[in-house]
C-alpha cells in the first residue's frame, strides 16, 4: 500500500483515558526557560514560556513581580535579548519559522505599540549574532553571499565592519564597548572556527587567534567588569573542550586547567573573580565555582540530572534550569549561603513524571558507545518493542533530561534507546569529529553495535525495532532504513536530509558551510561521497513502512529534497505516509507538536507486526 496524503492523526492516541491525559499533559503543561536579565538593570528579565500554547517571549519585572507576554505570533518566537539598561526588548522576526528576518525591538514596559526594526540599514538574513551596548549595537547577518557584521554607534546608521563569503558570526562586545569578537572560517572549516577582535572605533582587526587545522575556538564572553577586556574562550587543544582567558590588548593567554573527566563550559561571576563551570560527563551535568586567583574548585549542590542553562545574579545566587528523565524541568535558585529554592513555576497543572534512564556502554567500531535506555513502568521481563530515537545535531547529545516525547513511547509500551553515536558532543572533540569524511554511515555503525547489544541481551524484540529521529536524527533514520533494512520494522523521520545533493542546493548558507567542513568539500568536489552518504541512494532497499514529517518553510532540511525521496518511494510502491505543516525546522506550537507525536507513535503501532 502507498499513501501520500497528510497523515491521519488519531484522537485519542490511547484507549486508556488516564494514559491519554498523561501524555498530552506532558506536552501541554506550562513550562519556561531560565530567565535572563539586563546587565545594568537586573530586576528586568526575559524568558520563554509555552503558557499560551505557543512558545513566546515573556517579560518579568522582579521589582513588583509583574509578568507579561511580549510576543504573540502564529508559529512562536525563540530568539530574544534585553538591552543592558533594561529599557528595550529585542526579538528576531522571521516568517513562519523560515529563520530569515530582522531583529525588532519594543519597550520593556507594556504600552501597546508594535515592535519596530531595531537597527536601520541592516539587511534581512539569518541571524549570525547580536550584541547590544549602551552606545554601540552590532548585528551579524548570514545570507547566501556569506556573513556580514553591521555596527551602529550612538544610534547612527549601521555600517559594515566585516564581510566574508565563508561562514562566521558575531560573538561578544566588551564591557567598555571598544572591542568586538568575531568567529570566522576564512580558513575554510566552519566546524573549527578562528577568532578575530575588531576595534569598534575603526573597525580594524586588533587581535587574532587560531589553533590550527581541526582545532576550533569559541568565545564565551568578555569580562563583565569595566576596564577588564579579557575574553573567556573555549579551546580543544587536548581533544576536549576546555577554558582559557585571552587578554586581548596584551594578546596573551592563560589556560585554565580543571581536572574533571568529560567536558566543561563556563561563564563569569559578576565581579570576574570566579567562573561558574558547567561540567558534562556521561550525559549529566554538575556545577562548580572556580576561583581564578587561587584555582579552588568548589562543587555546587545541584540534583542528579541535567542543567539546561545557568547564570550568576549580582548577589551571587546561581539560577539554573534543571530536569532529569523522571522529573519535569524546574527553574531553581541556589543562594551563595547554600540554600536553595524553586525560583519560577508557570501557573497551571504540572507535567506528570516518567521513568529514569539507565546507562549502557557498548563496544563499537570506533570505541565505547554510550547509550541511555528506558523501559515502560511495570513492563514484564524479556524483549520489548523498542524505539531507537536518534538525536539531531549531529553536534548534540541525548542526556538524562525530561522528555515528554520519550515518555509517550514508554506509555505506548515501547522500550527506548538513545545512542550517543560518534559525532555527539560531551565525549571529546575526537569523538565529535570522527564522522568527518563519512557522515551518516559512521554514526549508523555505532547504532548497529547498540542494536546488536539490545537484541543479544533480550532488551529489544528484533522483529519490532523502530528507528526514528528529527533533523540529523531524521537523516540517520532514513539512511538506516536503506542501509540496515534487516534491523528495522518501522521508521519515522522528522525534518530530515533525504536527498543530500538537493538539500545542499537549497539549504541556508551556514548549513552548506557546515556540510563542506563535514564532508571535506562541496558536492561539486566530492559528488560520489555525497551520494554514498545520501538516503536517496538507498531508497530502493527500504523494506519497512516509513512516516516522513516535514515543514514547508524549513531552511535547514528544505522541502524539495524530501519530496524527491517521497517520489522515489511512490514510484516503487513502497508503504509510506507523509505529514506536513506550514512552518520551519520543527514547531513551537504545542498543539502541532501533539499532532506530530501522535502521528509518529500511532504509525508505529499500526505497522509493527502483531
XYZ file of C-alpha atoms in Angstrom:
610
model
C 0.000 0.000 0.000
C 1.217 3.508 -0.837
C -0.220 6.596 0.814
C 0.727 10.196 0.188
C -1.820 12.396 1.983
C -1.263 14.235 5.225
C -1.081 11.582 7.908
C -4.301 10.915 9.776
C -3.819 11.855 13.417
C -5.747 9.641 15.832
C -7.796 11.240 18.553
C -7.226 9.838 21.085
C -3.886 8.029 20.790
C -4.594 5.739 23.776
C -7.766 3.846 24.659
C -6.887 4.260 28.350
C -8.153 7.753 29.336
C -5.515 8.071 32.053
C -2.663 7.353 29.634
C -4.180 9.729 27.077
C -4.428 12.524 29.641
C -0.919 11.858 30.948
C 0.930 12.073 27.616
C -0.917 15.193 26.488
C -0.274 16.880 29.840
C 3.486 16.392 29.492
C 3.464 18.473 26.300
C 0.788 20.970 27.349
C 1.838 21.686 30.932
C 3.168 25.254 31.254
C 6.957 25.375 31.045
C 9.534 28.122 30.944
C 13.211 28.735 30.316
C 15.635 30.122 32.883
C 15.369 33.933 32.957
C 17.997 36.260 31.527
C 18.330 39.790 32.847
C 19.503 43.238 31.850
C 23.155 43.699 32.774
C 22.638 47.122 34.365
C 19.036 46.598 35.470
C 18.923 43.016 36.771
C 15.373 43.368 38.057
C 14.222 43.321 34.413
C 14.147 39.811 32.932
C 13.031 37.815 29.902
C 12.206 34.152 29.473
C 10.423 31.808 27.063
C 7.204 30.030 28.002
C 4.571 27.861 26.351
C 1.884 29.057 28.793
C -0.325 30.295 25.958
C 0.048 27.153 23.865
C 2.902 28.570 21.771
C 6.497 29.223 22.834
C 6.784 33.022 23.138
C 8.868 35.682 24.910
C 7.720 36.900 28.331
C 8.950 39.848 30.419
C 9.325 39.694 34.199
C 9.904 42.755 36.376
C 11.207 41.427 39.678
C 10.692 44.751 41.439
C 6.928 44.160 41.517
C 6.830 40.520 40.320
C 4.945 41.528 37.177
C 4.925 39.167 34.192
C 3.657 39.929 30.707
C 3.598 38.182 27.356
C 5.743 40.094 24.860
C 5.422 38.272 21.535
C 2.318 36.710 20.039
C 2.980 35.108 16.655
C 1.273 32.141 14.973
C 4.422 29.989 14.869
C 6.080 31.318 18.011
C 9.327 33.130 18.825
C 12.616 31.685 20.046
C 15.400 34.311 19.740
C 15.385 37.317 22.068
C 17.628 39.699 24.014
C 17.265 42.519 26.523
C 19.229 45.761 26.363
C 21.820 46.417 29.118
C 19.713 49.226 30.594
C 16.602 47.054 30.592
C 14.630 49.595 28.587
C 14.093 47.561 25.419
C 13.295 44.005 24.396
C 14.700 42.664 21.134
C 13.376 39.626 19.281
C 14.029 38.074 15.902
C 11.132 38.334 13.455
C 11.112 35.659 10.746
C 8.280 34.425 8.526
C 6.513 31.246 9.642
C 9.659 29.628 11.003
C 11.885 30.193 7.945
C 14.603 31.765 10.210
C 15.152 34.602 7.680
C 14.303 38.021 9.082
C 15.288 41.061 11.132
C 15.791 41.997 14.767
C 12.997 44.216 16.081
C 12.651 45.962 19.428
C 9.991 47.382 21.728
C 9.926 48.964 25.196
C 10.207 46.728 28.229
C 7.102 48.325 29.689
C 3.805 47.439 28.056
C 2.460 50.390 26.097
C 0.546 48.763 23.261
C 2.912 49.835 20.487
C 4.112 47.454 17.808
C 7.763 46.469 17.637
C 9.922 48.322 15.120
C 13.099 47.490 13.224
C 15.860 47.652 15.796
C 18.778 48.841 13.634
C 18.027 50.697 10.429
C 20.067 49.754 7.410
C 20.783 46.140 8.393
C 19.508 43.771 5.687
C 17.312 40.764 6.332
C 19.048 37.428 6.708
C 19.709 34.543 9.053
C 20.821 35.685 12.488
C 24.585 35.469 12.999
C 24.809 37.166 16.377
C 23.637 40.274 18.213
C 25.454 42.492 20.726
C 23.630 45.401 22.377
C 25.552 48.087 24.282
C 24.552 51.416 25.751
C 26.062 53.298 22.765
C 27.013 50.514 20.351
C 24.944 47.846 18.622
C 26.374 45.122 16.388
C 24.354 42.714 14.270
C 25.589 39.598 12.457
C 23.793 38.589 9.261
C 24.175 35.433 7.195
C 22.898 35.133 3.615
C 23.764 33.114 0.534
C 26.564 35.638 -0.039
C 28.261 34.825 3.306
C 28.455 36.591 6.659
C 28.478 40.318 7.410
C 28.675 42.264 10.676
C 26.966 45.640 10.901
C 27.855 48.262 13.513
C 25.782 51.198 14.744
C 27.354 53.802 17.031
C 25.148 56.021 19.221
C 22.061 55.099 17.217
C 23.586 56.161 13.899
C 23.264 54.417 10.571
C 24.667 50.903 10.548
C 27.790 50.215 8.531
C 29.552 47.005 7.556
C 32.701 46.296 9.578
C 33.177 42.697 8.424
C 32.143 40.700 5.376
C 33.315 37.371 4.022
C 31.906 34.637 1.796
C 32.746 31.974 4.407
C 30.550 31.342 7.418
C 31.127 33.295 10.615
C 29.367 35.136 13.392
C 29.383 37.915 15.947
C 30.313 36.621 19.408
C 30.862 39.352 22.020
C 31.128 43.083 22.809
C 33.464 44.305 25.554
C 32.008 45.983 28.631
C 33.566 49.322 27.634
C 32.135 48.870 24.113
C 35.507 49.319 22.401
C 36.051 45.758 21.107
C 34.093 43.116 19.190
C 34.963 39.433 18.890
C 34.019 37.559 15.729
C 34.271 33.866 14.927
C 35.132 33.050 11.329
C 36.042 30.246 8.969
C 38.132 32.117 6.440
C 40.467 29.112 6.567
C 37.603 27.029 5.125
C 36.392 24.957 8.109
C 33.294 26.286 9.886
C 33.309 23.356 12.336
C 36.621 24.620 13.794
C 36.404 28.433 13.799
C 39.085 31.036 14.470
C 38.600 34.304 16.392
C 39.219 37.928 15.438
C 38.899 41.062 17.551
C 37.835 44.320 15.906
C 38.129 47.888 17.164
C 34.693 49.446 17.480
C 36.160 52.874 16.755
C 37.919 51.986 13.492
C 36.590 48.566 12.509
C 40.175 47.354 12.129
C 41.394 43.987 13.398
C 43.430 44.319 16.596
C 43.974 40.649 17.528
C 43.666 37.150 16.021
C 43.586 33.654 17.466
C 43.540 30.335 15.612
C 44.739 26.984 16.933
C 45.231 25.437 13.512
C 43.586 22.753 11.439
C 40.979 20.675 13.245
C 41.049 22.711 16.478
C 38.227 25.173 16.985
C 37.875 28.160 19.309
C 34.681 29.556 20.776
C 34.038 32.862 22.511
C 32.055 32.715 25.741
C 32.116 36.341 26.919
C 34.211 39.358 27.799
C 34.783 40.037 31.478
C 31.743 41.792 32.998
C 33.997 44.322 34.792
C 34.589 47.691 33.136
C 38.223 48.083 32.070
C 38.897 44.329 32.134
C 38.967 43.267 28.490
C 39.844 39.626 28.985
C 37.791 37.164 26.945
C 36.748 33.741 28.232
C 37.349 31.267 25.403
C 36.722 27.575 24.754
C 39.548 25.628 23.126
C 40.109 21.956 22.221
C 43.887 21.598 22.165
C 43.749 18.324 24.100
C 40.836 16.746 22.223
C 38.139 18.079 24.515
C 36.556 21.453 25.297
C 38.478 23.414 27.947
C 38.883 27.035 29.006
C 41.376 29.844 28.536
C 41.492 33.560 29.288
C 42.643 35.779 26.433
C 43.915 39.258 27.333
C 43.119 40.893 24.012
C 45.011 44.150 24.498
C 48.213 42.407 25.582
C 47.485 39.474 23.252
C 48.426 36.984 25.965
C 46.529 33.982 27.228
C 46.359 31.659 30.199
C 44.813 28.215 30.050
C 42.513 27.152 32.874
C 43.199 23.505 33.609
C 40.400 21.801 35.542
C 40.938 18.145 36.420
C 37.499 16.719 35.654
C 36.572 13.972 33.186
C 34.343 14.880 30.275
C 33.960 18.444 29.025
C 33.391 21.847 30.594
C 31.986 25.233 29.695
C 31.772 28.274 31.961
C 30.668 31.868 32.438
C 31.783 34.732 34.630
C 30.724 35.589 38.142
C 29.661 39.274 38.130
C 32.866 40.531 39.805
C 35.097 38.483 37.430
C 36.927 36.811 40.332
C 35.421 33.418 39.608
C 33.775 31.287 36.942
C 30.577 29.268 37.043
C 31.630 25.961 35.482
C 29.159 23.543 33.906
C 30.704 20.083 33.788
C 29.291 17.473 31.398
C 30.136 13.806 31.883
C 28.236 10.767 30.628
C 25.051 12.676 29.757
C 24.701 14.574 33.051
C 25.797 17.950 34.395
C 27.270 19.289 37.605
C 28.001 22.908 38.564
C 31.210 24.271 40.117
C 32.629 27.605 41.226
C 36.221 28.105 40.065
C 38.200 30.881 41.812
C 40.540 32.487 39.274
C 43.210 33.659 41.729
C 43.515 30.526 43.874
C 42.401 27.832 41.418
C 39.993 26.487 44.056
C 37.203 24.396 42.542
C 34.048 24.041 44.648
C 31.155 21.826 43.637
C 27.705 23.374 43.963
C 24.892 21.295 45.406
C 22.589 20.503 42.482
C 20.401 17.421 41.907
C 21.425 14.464 39.759
C 20.339 15.187 36.182
C 20.860 17.805 33.502
C 21.326 21.567 33.781
C 19.784 23.357 30.819
C 21.110 26.876 31.488
C 22.828 28.570 34.414
C 23.918 32.108 35.330
C 25.032 34.077 38.396
C 22.994 37.021 39.724
C 24.718 40.161 41.085
C 24.232 38.885 44.657
C 25.977 35.598 43.847
C 22.818 33.495 43.508
C 23.093 30.838 40.801
C 19.870 30.459 38.834
C 19.511 27.430 36.598
C 17.038 25.198 34.815
C 17.149 21.511 35.713
C 15.426 18.251 34.877
C 16.050 14.518 34.817
C 14.482 11.753 32.777
C 11.996 11.125 35.605
C 11.350 14.715 36.712
C 9.990 17.609 34.601
C 12.025 20.783 34.316
C 12.092 23.426 37.022
C 13.891 26.759 37.486
C 15.984 26.701 40.687
C 17.935 29.321 42.615
C 20.994 28.389 44.700
C 21.997 31.210 47.055
C 25.576 31.999 47.986
C 24.891 30.629 51.511
C 23.946 27.235 50.033
C 20.180 27.484 50.494
C 18.058 26.534 47.506
C 14.523 27.223 46.327
C 12.325 26.885 43.271
C 12.601 30.272 41.591
C 9.872 30.132 38.957
C 6.988 27.831 38.158
C 4.431 28.554 35.493
C 0.843 28.616 36.695
C -1.255 25.613 35.796
C -1.184 21.834 36.031
C 2.237 20.255 36.411
C 3.591 17.754 33.904
C 3.408 14.118 35.073
C 6.773 12.452 35.625
C 8.223 9.494 33.761
C 10.829 6.728 34.076
C 14.531 7.097 34.768
C 17.072 6.210 32.114
C 19.887 3.713 32.656
C 23.405 3.831 31.221
C 24.686 1.238 28.770
C 28.211 1.132 27.344
C 28.787 -0.928 24.207
C 31.994 -1.637 22.325
C 31.619 -0.131 18.873
C 33.857 0.019 15.796
C 35.221 3.401 16.852
C 35.324 2.926 20.625
C 32.939 2.666 23.555
C 29.436 3.913 22.710
C 27.309 5.399 25.481
C 23.549 4.793 25.286
C 20.676 5.747 27.580
C 17.861 3.218 27.826
C 14.435 3.072 29.470
C 11.652 0.512 29.793
C 7.954 1.112 30.476
C 6.900 1.084 34.100
C 5.808 -2.413 35.116
C 6.948 -3.988 31.843
C 7.497 -7.748 32.032
C 10.953 -9.211 31.709
C 12.078 -10.101 28.223
C 12.312 -8.404 24.836
C 10.030 -5.453 24.104
C 9.132 -3.429 21.036
C 11.924 -0.857 21.050
C 12.340 2.584 19.510
C 15.865 3.730 18.741
C 15.489 7.508 18.985
C 18.467 9.182 17.289
C 19.279 12.747 18.305
C 19.749 15.641 15.915
C 22.755 17.876 15.541
C 24.905 15.898 14.957
C 26.792 18.155 17.388
C 24.441 17.417 20.259
C 23.774 14.533 22.640
C 20.969 12.772 24.436
C 21.116 13.448 28.164
C 19.414 12.497 31.392
C 16.779 15.192 30.929
C 12.988 15.145 30.912
C 11.330 14.369 27.574
C 7.600 14.146 27.002
C 8.475 12.598 23.654
C 10.384 9.710 25.262
C 7.614 9.305 27.819
C 4.833 8.842 25.260
C 6.712 5.947 23.639
C 7.148 4.373 27.078
C 3.428 4.796 27.782
C 2.704 3.108 24.448
C 4.633 0.020 25.579
C 7.966 0.627 23.860
C 11.408 0.462 25.376
C 13.511 3.450 24.298
C 17.191 3.566 23.346
C 19.179 6.791 22.846
C 22.587 6.339 21.189
C 25.292 8.985 21.632
C 26.997 7.916 18.423
C 30.260 9.304 17.059
C 29.552 12.916 16.186
C 27.894 13.578 19.562
C 29.182 16.248 21.917
C 30.212 15.683 25.518
C 32.707 12.910 24.766
C 35.629 14.937 23.442
C 36.395 16.505 20.081
C 37.961 13.326 18.685
C 34.630 11.514 19.138
C 32.725 14.510 17.776
C 34.934 14.810 14.684
C 35.128 11.079 13.921
C 32.257 11.399 11.420
C 34.166 13.839 9.200
C 34.736 12.395 5.743
C 31.974 9.781 6.062
C 28.976 11.260 7.888
C 25.845 9.249 8.475
C 27.343 5.842 7.797
C 29.822 6.289 10.648
C 27.080 7.063 13.167
C 24.998 4.124 11.992
C 27.864 1.718 12.671
C 27.565 2.766 16.335
C 23.778 2.456 16.230
C 24.209 -1.081 14.837
C 26.508 -2.022 17.723
C 23.938 -0.844 20.266
C 21.154 -2.573 18.330
C 23.156 -5.807 18.480
C 23.529 -5.377 22.245
C 19.807 -4.740 22.676
C 18.856 -7.873 20.748
C 21.540 -10.157 22.187
C 20.731 -9.223 25.795
C 16.995 -9.659 25.342
C 16.258 -5.965 25.812
C 14.682 -5.482 22.354
C 12.430 -7.670 20.232
C 14.370 -7.921 16.929
C 11.127 -8.104 14.931
C 9.735 -4.921 16.495
C 12.508 -2.320 16.347
C 11.619 1.215 15.276
C 14.175 3.802 14.181
C 13.296 7.488 14.407
C 14.759 10.940 14.823
C 14.438 14.590 13.846
C 16.765 16.788 11.783
C 20.121 14.960 11.727
C 18.370 12.151 13.578
C 15.743 12.114 10.826
C 18.527 11.887 8.256
C 20.066 8.961 10.132
C 16.675 7.253 10.348
C 16.148 7.331 6.575
C 19.745 6.276 5.979
C 19.312 3.384 8.436
C 16.158 2.167 6.698
C 18.067 1.924 3.425
C 21.455 0.647 4.614
C 20.286 -1.589 7.500
C 16.872 -2.792 6.264
C 17.103 -6.081 8.161
C 17.206 -4.283 11.523
C 14.091 -2.116 11.319
C 10.381 -2.965 11.275
C 9.209 0.669 11.093
C 10.826 4.066 10.586
C 9.687 7.603 11.315
C 11.730 10.573 10.187
C 11.059 14.218 11.021
C 12.558 17.187 9.098
C 15.334 15.034 7.583
C 18.022 15.358 4.981
C 16.678 12.840 2.466
C 18.472 13.771 -0.781
C 21.836 15.263 0.178
C 22.665 16.757 -3.222
C 19.354 18.628 -3.458
C 19.483 19.557 0.232
C 22.861 21.224 -0.277
C 21.483 23.274 -3.173
C 18.504 24.600 -1.205
C 19.653 24.876 2.417
C 20.795 28.039 4.214
C 24.427 29.014 3.629
C 25.634 28.265 7.204
C 24.472 24.676 6.656
C 26.281 24.461 3.312
C 29.451 25.642 5.064
C 28.887 23.018 7.769
C 28.478 20.327 5.113
C 31.662 21.349 3.301
C 33.567 21.068 6.570
C 31.902 17.752 7.407
C 32.448 16.071 4.036
C 35.753 17.770 3.222
C 34.386 19.705 0.253
C 31.281 20.587 -1.731
C 29.144 18.206 -3.819
C 30.864 19.579 -6.923
C 34.192 18.457 -5.462
C 33.024 15.185 -3.862
C 29.867 14.062 -5.681
C 30.346 10.342 -5.035
C 30.859 10.839 -1.301
C 27.663 12.889 -1.017
C 25.793 10.178 -2.925
C 27.278 7.462 -0.709
C 26.025 9.267 2.391
C 22.594 10.218 0.994
C 19.417 8.317 1.969
C 18.117 8.704 -1.597
C 20.889 6.396 -2.821
C 19.447 3.512 -0.796
C 15.721 4.240 -1.157
C 15.100 1.113 -3.238
C 16.383 -1.078 -0.388
C 13.856 0.302 2.149
C 11.564 -2.507 3.298
C 9.911 -1.043 6.400
C 6.889 1.267 6.352
C 8.088 4.850 6.822
C 6.468 8.081 8.000
C 8.136 11.355 6.987
C 7.208 14.622 8.736
C 8.310 17.894 7.145
C 7.960 21.667 7.488
C 7.098 23.576 4.325
C 9.363 26.535 5.230
C 12.374 24.655 6.581
C 15.690 26.339 5.592
C 17.794 23.571 7.148
C 16.178 20.479 5.623
C 14.260 22.003 2.697
C 11.074 20.507 1.356
C 12.149 19.845 -2.277
C 14.749 17.257 -1.351
C 12.223 15.493 0.907
C 9.739 15.417 -1.966
C 12.430 13.834 -4.162
C 12.743 10.979 -1.668
C 8.975 10.560 -1.307
C 8.543 10.484 -5.068
C 11.023 7.613 -5.290
C 9.117 5.721 -2.590
C 5.925 6.273 -4.571
C 7.490 5.108 -7.830
C 8.340 1.716 -6.343
C 5.039 1.322 -4.465
C 6.621 1.478 -1.021
C 4.494 1.794 2.093
C 4.795 5.298 3.478
C 2.914 8.318 4.777
C 3.837 11.990 4.953
C 2.797 14.687 7.404
C 3.409 18.351 6.522
C 2.945 21.598 8.411
C 3.249 25.237 7.420
C 6.302 26.223 9.442
C 10.038 25.610 9.567
C 12.505 23.296 11.285
C 10.153 21.915 13.939
C 7.295 23.653 15.692
C 6.908 25.991 18.676
C 3.129 25.394 18.701
C 2.120 22.852 21.356
C -0.969 21.589 19.527
C 1.143 20.975 16.433
C 3.727 19.071 18.499
C 0.921 16.904 19.889
C -0.306 16.089 16.384
C 3.174 15.230 15.140
C 3.955 12.988 18.106
C 0.597 11.220 17.863
C 1.203 10.650 14.158
C 4.581 9.019 14.842
C 3.502 6.732 17.668
C 0.256 5.662 16.005
C 2.085 4.936 12.751
C 4.471 2.611 14.579
C 1.658 0.884 16.464
C -0.319 0.343 13.255
C 2.587 -1.052 11.268
C 4.509 -3.206 13.737
C 3.996 -6.934 13.215
C 1.489 -8.441 15.645
